[in-house]
Coordinates of C-alpha atoms in Angstrom, one line a residue:
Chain Y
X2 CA 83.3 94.1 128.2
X3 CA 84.1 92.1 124.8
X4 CA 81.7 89.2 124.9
X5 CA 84.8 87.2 123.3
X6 CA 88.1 87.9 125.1
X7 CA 91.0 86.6 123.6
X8 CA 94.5 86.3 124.9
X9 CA 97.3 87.2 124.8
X10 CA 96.7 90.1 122.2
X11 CA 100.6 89.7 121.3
X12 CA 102.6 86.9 121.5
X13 CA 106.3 86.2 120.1
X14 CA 108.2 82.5 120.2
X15 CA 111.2 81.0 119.6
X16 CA 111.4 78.3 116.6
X17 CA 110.0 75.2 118.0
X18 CA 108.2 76.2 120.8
X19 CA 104.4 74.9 122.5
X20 CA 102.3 77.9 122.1
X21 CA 98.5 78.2 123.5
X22 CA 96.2 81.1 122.5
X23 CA 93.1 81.5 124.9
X24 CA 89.4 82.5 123.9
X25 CA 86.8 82.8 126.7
X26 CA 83.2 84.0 125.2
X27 CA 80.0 85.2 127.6
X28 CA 77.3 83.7 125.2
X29 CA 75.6 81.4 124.4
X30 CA 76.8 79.7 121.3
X31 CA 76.3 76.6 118.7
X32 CA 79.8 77.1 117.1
X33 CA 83.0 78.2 117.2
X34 CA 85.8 79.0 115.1
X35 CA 89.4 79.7 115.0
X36 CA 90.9 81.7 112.4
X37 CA 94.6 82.7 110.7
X38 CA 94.6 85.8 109.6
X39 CA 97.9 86.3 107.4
X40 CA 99.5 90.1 106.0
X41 CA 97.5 91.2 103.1
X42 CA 94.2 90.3 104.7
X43 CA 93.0 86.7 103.4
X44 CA 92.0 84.4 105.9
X45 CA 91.8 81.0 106.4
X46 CA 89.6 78.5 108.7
X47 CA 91.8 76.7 110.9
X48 CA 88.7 75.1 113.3
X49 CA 84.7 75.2 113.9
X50 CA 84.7 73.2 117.1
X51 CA 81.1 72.7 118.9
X52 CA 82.4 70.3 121.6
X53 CA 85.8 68.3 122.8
X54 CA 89.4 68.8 121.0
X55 CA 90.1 68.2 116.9
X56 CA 93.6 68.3 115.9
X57 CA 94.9 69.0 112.4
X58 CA 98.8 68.9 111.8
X59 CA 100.4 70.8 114.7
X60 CA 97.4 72.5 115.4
X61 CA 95.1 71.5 118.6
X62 CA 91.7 73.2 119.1
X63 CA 89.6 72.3 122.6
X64 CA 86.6 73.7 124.2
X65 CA 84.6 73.7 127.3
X66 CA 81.6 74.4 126.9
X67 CA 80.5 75.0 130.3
X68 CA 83.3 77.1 131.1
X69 CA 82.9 78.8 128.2
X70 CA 86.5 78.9 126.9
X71 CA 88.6 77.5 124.0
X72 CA 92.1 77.2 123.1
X73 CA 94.4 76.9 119.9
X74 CA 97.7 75.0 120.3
X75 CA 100.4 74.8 118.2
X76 CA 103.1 72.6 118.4
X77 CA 106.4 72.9 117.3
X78 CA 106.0 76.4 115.8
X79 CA 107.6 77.6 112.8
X80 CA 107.8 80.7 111.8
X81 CA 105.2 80.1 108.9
X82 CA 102.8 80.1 111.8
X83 CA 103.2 83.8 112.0
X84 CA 100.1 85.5 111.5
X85 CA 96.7 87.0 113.8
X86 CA 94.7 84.4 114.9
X87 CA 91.2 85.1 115.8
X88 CA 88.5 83.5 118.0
X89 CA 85.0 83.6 116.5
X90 CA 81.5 82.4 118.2
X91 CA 78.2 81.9 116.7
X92 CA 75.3 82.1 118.8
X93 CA 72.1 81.1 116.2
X94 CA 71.9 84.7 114.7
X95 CA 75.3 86.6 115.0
X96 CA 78.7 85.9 114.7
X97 CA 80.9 87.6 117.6
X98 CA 84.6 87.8 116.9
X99 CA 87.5 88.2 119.4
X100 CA 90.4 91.3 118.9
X101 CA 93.2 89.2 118.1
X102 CA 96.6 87.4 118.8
X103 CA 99.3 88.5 116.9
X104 CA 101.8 85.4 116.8
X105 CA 105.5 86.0 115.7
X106 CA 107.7 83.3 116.3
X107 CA 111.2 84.1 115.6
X108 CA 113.7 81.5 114.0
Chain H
X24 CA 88.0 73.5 92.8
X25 CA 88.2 76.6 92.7
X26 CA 87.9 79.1 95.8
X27 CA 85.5 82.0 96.9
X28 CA 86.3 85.5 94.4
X29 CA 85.6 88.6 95.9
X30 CA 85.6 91.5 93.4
X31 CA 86.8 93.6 92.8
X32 CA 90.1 93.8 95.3
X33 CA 90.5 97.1 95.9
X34 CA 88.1 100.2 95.3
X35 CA 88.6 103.8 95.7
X36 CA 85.1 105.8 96.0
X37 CA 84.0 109.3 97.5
X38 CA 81.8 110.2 100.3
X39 CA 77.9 110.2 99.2
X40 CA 78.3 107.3 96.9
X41 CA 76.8 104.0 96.8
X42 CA 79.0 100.8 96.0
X43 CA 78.1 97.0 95.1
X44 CA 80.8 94.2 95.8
X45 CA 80.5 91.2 94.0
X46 CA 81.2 87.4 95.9
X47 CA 80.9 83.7 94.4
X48 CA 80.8 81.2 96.8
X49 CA 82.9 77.9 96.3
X50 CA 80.8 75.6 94.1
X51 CA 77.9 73.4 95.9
X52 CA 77.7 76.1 98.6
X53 CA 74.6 77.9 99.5
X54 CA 75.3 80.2 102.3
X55 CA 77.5 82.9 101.8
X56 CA 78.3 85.3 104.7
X57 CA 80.0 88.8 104.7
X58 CA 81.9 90.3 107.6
X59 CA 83.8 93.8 107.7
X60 CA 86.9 94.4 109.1
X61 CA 88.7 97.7 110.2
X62 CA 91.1 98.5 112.9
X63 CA 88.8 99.9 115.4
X64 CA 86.5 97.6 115.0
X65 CA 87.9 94.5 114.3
X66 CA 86.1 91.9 112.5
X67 CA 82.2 92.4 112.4
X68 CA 79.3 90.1 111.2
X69 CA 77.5 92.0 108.3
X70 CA 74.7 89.5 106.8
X71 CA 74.1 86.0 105.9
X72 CA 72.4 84.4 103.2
X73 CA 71.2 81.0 102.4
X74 CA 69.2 79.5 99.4
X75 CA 68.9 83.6 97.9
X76 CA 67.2 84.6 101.6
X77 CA 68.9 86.5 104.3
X78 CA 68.9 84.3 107.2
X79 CA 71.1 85.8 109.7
X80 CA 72.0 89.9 110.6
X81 CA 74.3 91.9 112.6
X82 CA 73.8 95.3 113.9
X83 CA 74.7 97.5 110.7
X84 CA 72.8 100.2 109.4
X85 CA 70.1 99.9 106.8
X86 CA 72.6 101.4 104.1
X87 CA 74.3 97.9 103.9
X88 CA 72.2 95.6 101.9
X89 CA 73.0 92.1 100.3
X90 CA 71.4 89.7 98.2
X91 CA 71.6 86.6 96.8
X92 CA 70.9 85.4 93.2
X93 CA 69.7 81.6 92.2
X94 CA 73.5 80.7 91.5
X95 CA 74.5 81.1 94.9
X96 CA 76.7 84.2 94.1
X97 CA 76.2 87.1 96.2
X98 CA 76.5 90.9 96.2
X99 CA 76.9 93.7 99.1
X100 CA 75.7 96.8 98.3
X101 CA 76.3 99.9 100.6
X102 CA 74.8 103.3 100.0
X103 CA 75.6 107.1 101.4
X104 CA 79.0 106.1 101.7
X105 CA 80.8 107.5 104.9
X106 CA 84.4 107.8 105.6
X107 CA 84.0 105.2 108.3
X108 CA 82.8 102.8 106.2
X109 CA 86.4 102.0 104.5
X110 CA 87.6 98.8 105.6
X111 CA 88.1 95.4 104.6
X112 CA 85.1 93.6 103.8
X113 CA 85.1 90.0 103.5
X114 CA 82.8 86.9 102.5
X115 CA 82.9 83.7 103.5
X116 CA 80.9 80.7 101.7
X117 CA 79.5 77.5 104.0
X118 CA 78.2 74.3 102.8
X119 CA 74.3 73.2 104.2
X120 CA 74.7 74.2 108.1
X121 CA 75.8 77.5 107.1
X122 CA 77.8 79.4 109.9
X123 CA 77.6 76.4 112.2
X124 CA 79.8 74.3 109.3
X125 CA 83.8 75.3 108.1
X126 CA 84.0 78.9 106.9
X127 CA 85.7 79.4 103.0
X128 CA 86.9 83.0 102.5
X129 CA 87.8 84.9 100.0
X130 CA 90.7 87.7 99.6
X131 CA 88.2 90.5 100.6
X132 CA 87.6 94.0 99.1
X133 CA 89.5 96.9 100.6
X134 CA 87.2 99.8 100.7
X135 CA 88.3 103.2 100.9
X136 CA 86.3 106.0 100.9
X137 CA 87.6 109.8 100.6

């Protein structure tokens, strides 16, 4: 078993719509982090989240640390929010990363 | 200001070869991390350095190396190159708390080896 579970692995949307992407992790950690990962490769840091909710834009990241699960919202979507969004946990000496949702949202 | 450089993009090499990729960190930033990426695998946590000393290490064979020179900039060396070892590799520069602190990356390196 992945010790960072992500899901769902593939998601499409209409224009517009509320979309939530789910990360549950089985280790300890100090951080984590929620990444866009567009075509072509180059990613960008969207969160690093040790406790509660921070918002940027339309995007909402919140965790639980004692359940051990985050999620990324995003609000209105567009479809410049298309891309593979990845979960990522670091527990003091390793970084753990999830698989993977693919978002396309469709206009 | 300006943003992490990975060189060079994209590198062809053959089996049995060694290979150094080059990263400079965004200025002011001492830790500089490098991941690899491939479709099997996913994304996977190489090394990190801080201050020119490895301070973090996933579970990669001893024929990846790094290092890190005074200036911050950092280089990944791999040796014996094996077919598996094409992917995407990636580094990612962090300000004083390192991976616990916002992740800059750059465009990565694709790797492939024939």
């Amino acid at each position: 078993k992945n010790e960072v579970e992500q899901s769902p692995q593939n998601l499409t949307a209409q224009e517009g719509e509320f979309i939530t992407i789910n990360c549950s992790y089985s280790v300890g950690i100090s951080a984590l982090h929620w990444l866009q990962q567009h075509p072509g490769g180059g990613i960008v840091s969207l969160f690093m989240l040790s406790s509660g909710k921070k918002k940027h834009g339309r995007l909402i990241a919140t965790i639980n640390i004692q359940e051990k699960h985050s999620s990324l919202h995003i609000t209105a979507s567009h479809p410049r929010d298309s891309a593979v969004y990845i979960c990522a946990v670091h527990d003091n000496n390793d970084m753990r990363f999830g698989a993977g949702t693919r978002l396309t949202v469709k206009p | 200001k300006a943003g992490v450089t990975q060189t060079p993009r994209y590198l062809i090499k053959t089996r049995g070869q060694q290979v150094t990729l080059s990263c400079s960190p965004i200025s002011g930033h001492r830790s500089v991390s490098w991941y690899q990426q491939t479709p099997g695998q996913g994304l996977q946590f190489l090394f990190e350095y801080f201050s020119e000393t490895q301070r973090n290490k996933g579970n990669f064979p001893g024929r990846f190396s790094g290092r890190q020179f005074s200036n911050s900039r950092s280089e990944m060396n791999v040796s014996t190159l094996e077919l598996g070892d094409s992917a995407l590799y990636l580094c990612a520069s962090s300000g004083q708390g390192g991976m616990n602190t916002e992740a800059f990356f750059g465009q990565g390196t694709r790797l492939t080896v024939v």
